[in-house]
Short mmCIF file of C-alpha atoms in Angstrom, two decimals:
data_model
loop_
_atom_site.label_atom_id
_atom_site.label_comp_id
_atom_site.label_asym_id
_atom_site.label_seq_id
_atom_site.Cartn_x
_atom_site.Cartn_y
_atom_site.Cartn_z
CA UNK A 292 134.28 89.51 140.84
CA UNK A 293 131.49 89.81 138.22
CA UNK A 294 129.23 87.69 140.32
CA UNK A 295 129.66 90.10 143.26
CA UNK A 296 128.82 93.10 140.96
CA UNK A 297 125.77 91.25 139.65
CA UNK A 298 124.48 90.52 143.15
CA UNK A 299 125.00 94.14 144.18
CA UNK A 300 123.04 95.37 141.15
CA UNK A 301 120.14 93.00 141.97
CA UNK A 302 120.11 94.12 145.58
CA UNK A 303 120.08 97.76 144.43
CA UNK A 304 117.17 97.15 142.11
CA UNK A 305 115.20 95.44 144.83
CA UNK A 306 115.97 98.19 147.31
CA UNK A 307 114.96 100.82 144.80
CA UNK A 308 111.66 99.11 144.00
CA UNK A 309 110.84 98.72 147.72
CA UNK A 310 111.62 102.40 148.32
CA UNK A 311 109.30 103.32 145.46
CA UNK A 312 106.49 101.18 146.75
CA UNK A 313 106.87 102.57 150.26
CA UNK A 314 106.81 106.13 148.98
CA UNK A 315 103.75 105.47 146.84
CA UNK A 316 101.89 104.01 149.73
CA UNK A 317 102.66 106.97 151.91
CA UNK A 318 101.51 109.30 149.09
CA UNK A 319 98.27 107.27 148.65
CA UNK A 320 97.42 107.37 152.34
CA UNK A 321 98.27 111.07 152.50
CA UNK A 322 96.01 111.77 149.49
CA UNK A 323 93.08 109.79 150.97
CA UNK A 324 93.54 111.35 154.34
CA UNK A 325 93.46 114.89 152.87
CA UNK A 326 90.71 114.19 150.31
CA UNK A 327 87.18 115.58 150.67
CA UNK A 328 84.85 112.85 151.92
CA UNK A 329 81.10 112.48 151.47
CA UNK A 330 78.37 110.37 153.12
CA UNK A 331 76.26 108.58 150.50
CA UNK A 332 73.57 105.89 150.57
CA UNK A 333 74.54 102.46 149.27
CA UNK A 334 72.46 99.34 148.63
CA UNK A 335 73.25 96.51 151.05
CA UNK A 336 71.49 93.88 148.94
CA UNK A 337 70.20 93.64 145.40
CA UNK A 338 66.91 95.56 144.91
CA UNK A 339 64.82 94.58 141.87
CA UNK A 340 63.17 97.05 139.52
CA UNK A 341 59.68 98.39 140.42
CA UNK A 342 60.17 98.05 144.16
CA UNK A 343 58.53 100.78 146.22
CA UNK A 344 60.96 102.06 148.82
CA UNK A 345 59.40 102.39 152.23
CA UNK A 346 60.44 103.93 155.57
CA UNK A 347 60.82 100.42 157.02
CA UNK A 348 63.56 99.52 154.54
CA UNK A 349 65.92 101.98 156.29
CA UNK A 350 65.88 100.07 159.65
CA UNK A 351 69.23 98.57 160.50
CA UNK A 352 67.88 95.03 160.58
CA UNK A 353 66.11 95.49 157.24
CA UNK A 354 69.37 95.21 155.34
CA UNK A 355 68.52 97.34 152.35
CA UNK A 356 70.52 100.63 152.70
CA UNK A 357 73.47 101.97 154.62
CA UNK A 358 75.38 105.29 154.76
CA UNK A 359 78.94 104.94 153.61
CA UNK A 360 81.74 107.56 153.82
CA UNK A 361 83.57 107.74 150.57
CA UNK A 362 86.01 109.98 148.71
CA UNK A 363 83.80 112.71 147.21
CA UNK A 364 85.35 112.28 143.75
CA UNK A 365 84.19 108.59 143.78
CA UNK A 366 80.57 109.59 144.12
CA UNK A 367 78.33 108.85 141.12
CA UNK A 368 76.25 111.70 139.61
CA UNK A 369 72.95 112.35 141.48
CA UNK A 370 73.98 110.20 144.37
CA UNK A 371 71.51 110.11 147.33
CA UNK A 372 72.89 111.78 150.41
CA UNK A 373 69.68 111.92 152.43
CA UNK A 374 66.90 109.45 153.20
CA UNK A 375 64.31 111.88 151.86
CA UNK A 376 65.70 111.51 148.39
CA UNK A 377 64.93 107.80 148.37
CA UNK A 378 61.92 107.03 150.56
CA UNK A 379 58.52 106.73 148.91
CA UNK A 380 60.23 106.40 145.49
CA UNK A 381 60.19 103.35 143.11
CA UNK A 382 63.20 101.74 141.54
CA UNK A 383 62.98 101.88 137.74
CA UNK A 384 65.73 99.25 137.20
CA UNK A 385 67.69 96.84 139.31
CA UNK A 386 70.13 98.17 141.94
CA UNK A 387 72.96 95.85 142.90
CA UNK A 388 74.47 95.32 146.37
CA UNK A 389 77.22 97.77 147.04
CA UNK A 390 76.03 100.20 144.42
CA UNK A 391 75.57 103.83 145.26
CA UNK A 392 71.98 105.02 145.05
CA UNK A 393 71.58 107.21 141.96
CA UNK A 394 68.40 109.27 142.39
CA UNK A 395 67.91 109.45 138.61
CA UNK A 396 67.09 105.74 138.72
CA UNK A 397 64.22 106.33 141.07
CA UNK A 398 60.82 107.81 140.32
CA UNK A 399 57.69 108.91 142.09
CA UNK A 400 55.05 106.18 142.31
CA UNK A 401 53.17 107.76 139.37
CA UNK A 402 56.29 108.13 137.23
CA UNK A 403 56.20 107.22 133.51
CA UNK A 404 58.65 104.33 133.91
CA UNK A 405 57.01 102.76 136.96
CA UNK A 406 55.18 99.48 136.34
CA UNK A 407 51.49 99.92 135.64
CA UNK A 408 50.65 97.24 138.27
CA UNK A 409 51.94 99.60 140.97
CA UNK A 410 49.61 102.39 139.88
CA UNK A 411 46.36 100.44 139.87
CA UNK A 412 44.05 101.25 142.81
CA UNK A 413 42.94 98.44 145.14
CA UNK A 414 40.21 96.36 143.49
CA UNK A 415 41.12 97.43 140.00
CA UNK A 416 42.82 95.56 137.06
CA UNK A 417 44.07 96.69 133.64
CA UNK A 418 42.28 95.31 130.63
CA UNK A 419 43.25 95.87 126.99
CA UNK A 420 40.57 96.32 124.43
CA UNK A 421 41.24 95.69 120.77
CA UNK A 422 40.80 99.02 118.98
CA UNK A 423 41.43 100.35 115.49
CA UNK A 424 40.33 103.55 113.79
CA UNK A 425 36.83 102.12 113.31
CA UNK A 426 36.19 101.05 116.90
CA UNK A 427 38.48 103.48 118.64
CA UNK A 428 37.36 107.03 117.48
CA UNK A 429 39.81 107.29 114.64
CA UNK A 430 42.95 107.49 116.76
CA UNK A 431 41.92 110.47 118.88
CA UNK A 432 41.83 108.68 122.23
CA UNK A 433 44.64 109.47 124.65
CA UNK A 434 45.70 108.42 128.15
CA UNK A 435 43.45 109.95 130.77
CA UNK A 436 40.42 110.06 128.53
CA UNK A 437 37.21 108.18 129.35
CA UNK A 438 35.12 106.13 126.90
CA UNK A 439 31.78 104.47 126.68
CA UNK A 440 31.45 100.98 125.28
CA UNK A 441 28.58 100.56 122.80
CA UNK A 442 27.46 97.08 121.77
CA UNK A 443 25.14 95.89 119.02
CA UNK A 444 23.11 92.75 119.75
CA UNK A 445 21.61 90.94 116.78
CA UNK A 446 17.97 89.95 117.12
CA UNK A 447 16.18 86.86 115.69
CA UNK A 448 14.77 88.91 112.81
CA UNK A 449 18.31 90.07 111.86
CA UNK A 450 17.98 93.63 113.23
CA UNK A 451 20.33 95.05 115.81
CA UNK A 452 19.66 96.72 119.14
CA UNK A 453 22.46 99.03 120.30
CA UNK A 454 23.08 99.84 123.99
CA UNK A 455 25.76 101.30 126.26
CA UNK A 456 27.42 98.40 128.03
CA UNK A 457 29.80 100.57 130.12
CA UNK A 458 30.23 104.27 130.71
CA UNK A 459 33.27 106.34 131.63
CA UNK A 460 35.95 103.65 131.42
CA UNK A 461 39.26 105.33 132.13
CA UNK A 462 41.99 104.93 129.52
CA UNK A 463 45.35 104.35 131.25
CA UNK A 464 47.50 103.19 128.30
CA UNK A 465 47.41 103.62 124.54
CA UNK A 466 49.26 101.18 122.37
CA UNK A 467 50.47 103.28 119.40
CA UNK A 468 51.61 101.39 116.36
CA UNK A 469 52.41 104.29 114.13
CA UNK A 470 51.64 107.97 113.44
CA UNK A 471 49.46 108.73 110.45
CA UNK A 472 51.24 111.01 107.98
CA UNK A 473 48.10 113.07 107.58
CA UNK A 474 47.22 115.61 110.25
CA UNK A 475 43.91 116.66 111.78
CA UNK A 476 42.55 120.15 111.28
CA UNK A 477 44.14 121.09 114.60
CA UNK A 478 47.55 120.10 113.36
CA UNK A 479 47.90 117.04 115.59
CA UNK A 480 48.95 113.80 113.90
CA UNK A 481 46.33 111.00 113.98
CA UNK A 482 47.51 107.88 115.83
CA UNK A 483 46.72 104.34 114.75
CA UNK A 484 46.61 101.94 117.70
CA UNK A 485 45.96 98.31 118.25
CA UNK A 486 44.86 98.31 121.87
CA UNK A 487 43.51 100.64 124.50
CA UNK A 488 44.03 99.65 128.18
CA UNK A 489 41.27 100.59 130.62
CA UNK A 490 41.07 100.51 134.39
CA UNK A 491 38.23 98.23 135.51
CA UNK A 492 37.16 95.80 138.25
CA UNK A 493 37.91 92.09 137.79
CA UNK A 494 34.17 91.43 137.08
CA UNK A 495 34.20 94.21 134.35
CA UNK A 496 37.26 92.64 132.78
CA UNK A 497 35.41 89.32 132.37
CA UNK A 498 32.40 91.06 130.89
CA UNK A 499 34.53 93.11 128.49
CA UNK A 500 36.15 89.86 127.28
CA UNK A 501 32.69 88.45 126.64
CA UNK A 502 31.70 91.56 124.74
CA UNK A 503 34.79 91.35 122.53
CA UNK A 504 34.12 87.66 121.89
CA UNK A 505 30.40 87.85 121.15
CA UNK A 506 29.35 91.30 120.09
CA UNK A 507 30.09 94.11 117.71
CA UNK A 508 31.27 97.10 119.78
CA UNK A 509 32.48 100.64 119.41
CA UNK A 510 33.99 103.13 121.76
CA UNK A 511 32.65 106.68 122.26
CA UNK A 512 35.03 109.31 123.51
CA UNK A 513 33.69 111.48 126.35
CA UNK A 514 34.48 115.16 126.79
CA UNK A 515 37.09 115.85 129.51
CA UNK A 516 34.59 117.60 131.82
CA UNK A 517 32.49 114.39 131.90
CA UNK A 518 35.38 112.37 133.61
#
């Protein structure tokens, strides 16, 4: 008799569990059916950092992006819902296949976090000059400034002839090692840097390397209106 009761109890437990699962599934489907939905852009394949996003990448056969209809509450913050939010932007870090496109991880082509190589004009390269407070105008050079490169050539009699090797080289990056604790008369802290990166042609890069290797040089900061 006990065995019969035991079997009945087991059957009742199984039936109860099955009923619970059935009810939960119905509730889940009802919840999804009634939920607010949203069309979002999703990556179809991995997209590496510093990739410019072009119009062609939205073609069906390109396999980069697709529109996916998801429950609105599952959307990530700043998710892209239109193509215009993505096209002509640059990825600042890797986006993985299946990931929603977060617009905060995209920047304009001239954005601060976009690779320098993407910002260089055709026919230009970036070259870093060694610079300290002596050669680099005491830390007052900033990105966007232009400089002249002055060189001193030693003559046979031991004297030096100084000339301007290059004029108006554009500074595109400043490598700042630390801020000087003292301030200038204008209240701005003086920066101590190790390198200044300029935008030049490949030929100029070779010649600048030769200048650094063979000559004494200094940089002269130009006024802004001379750029």
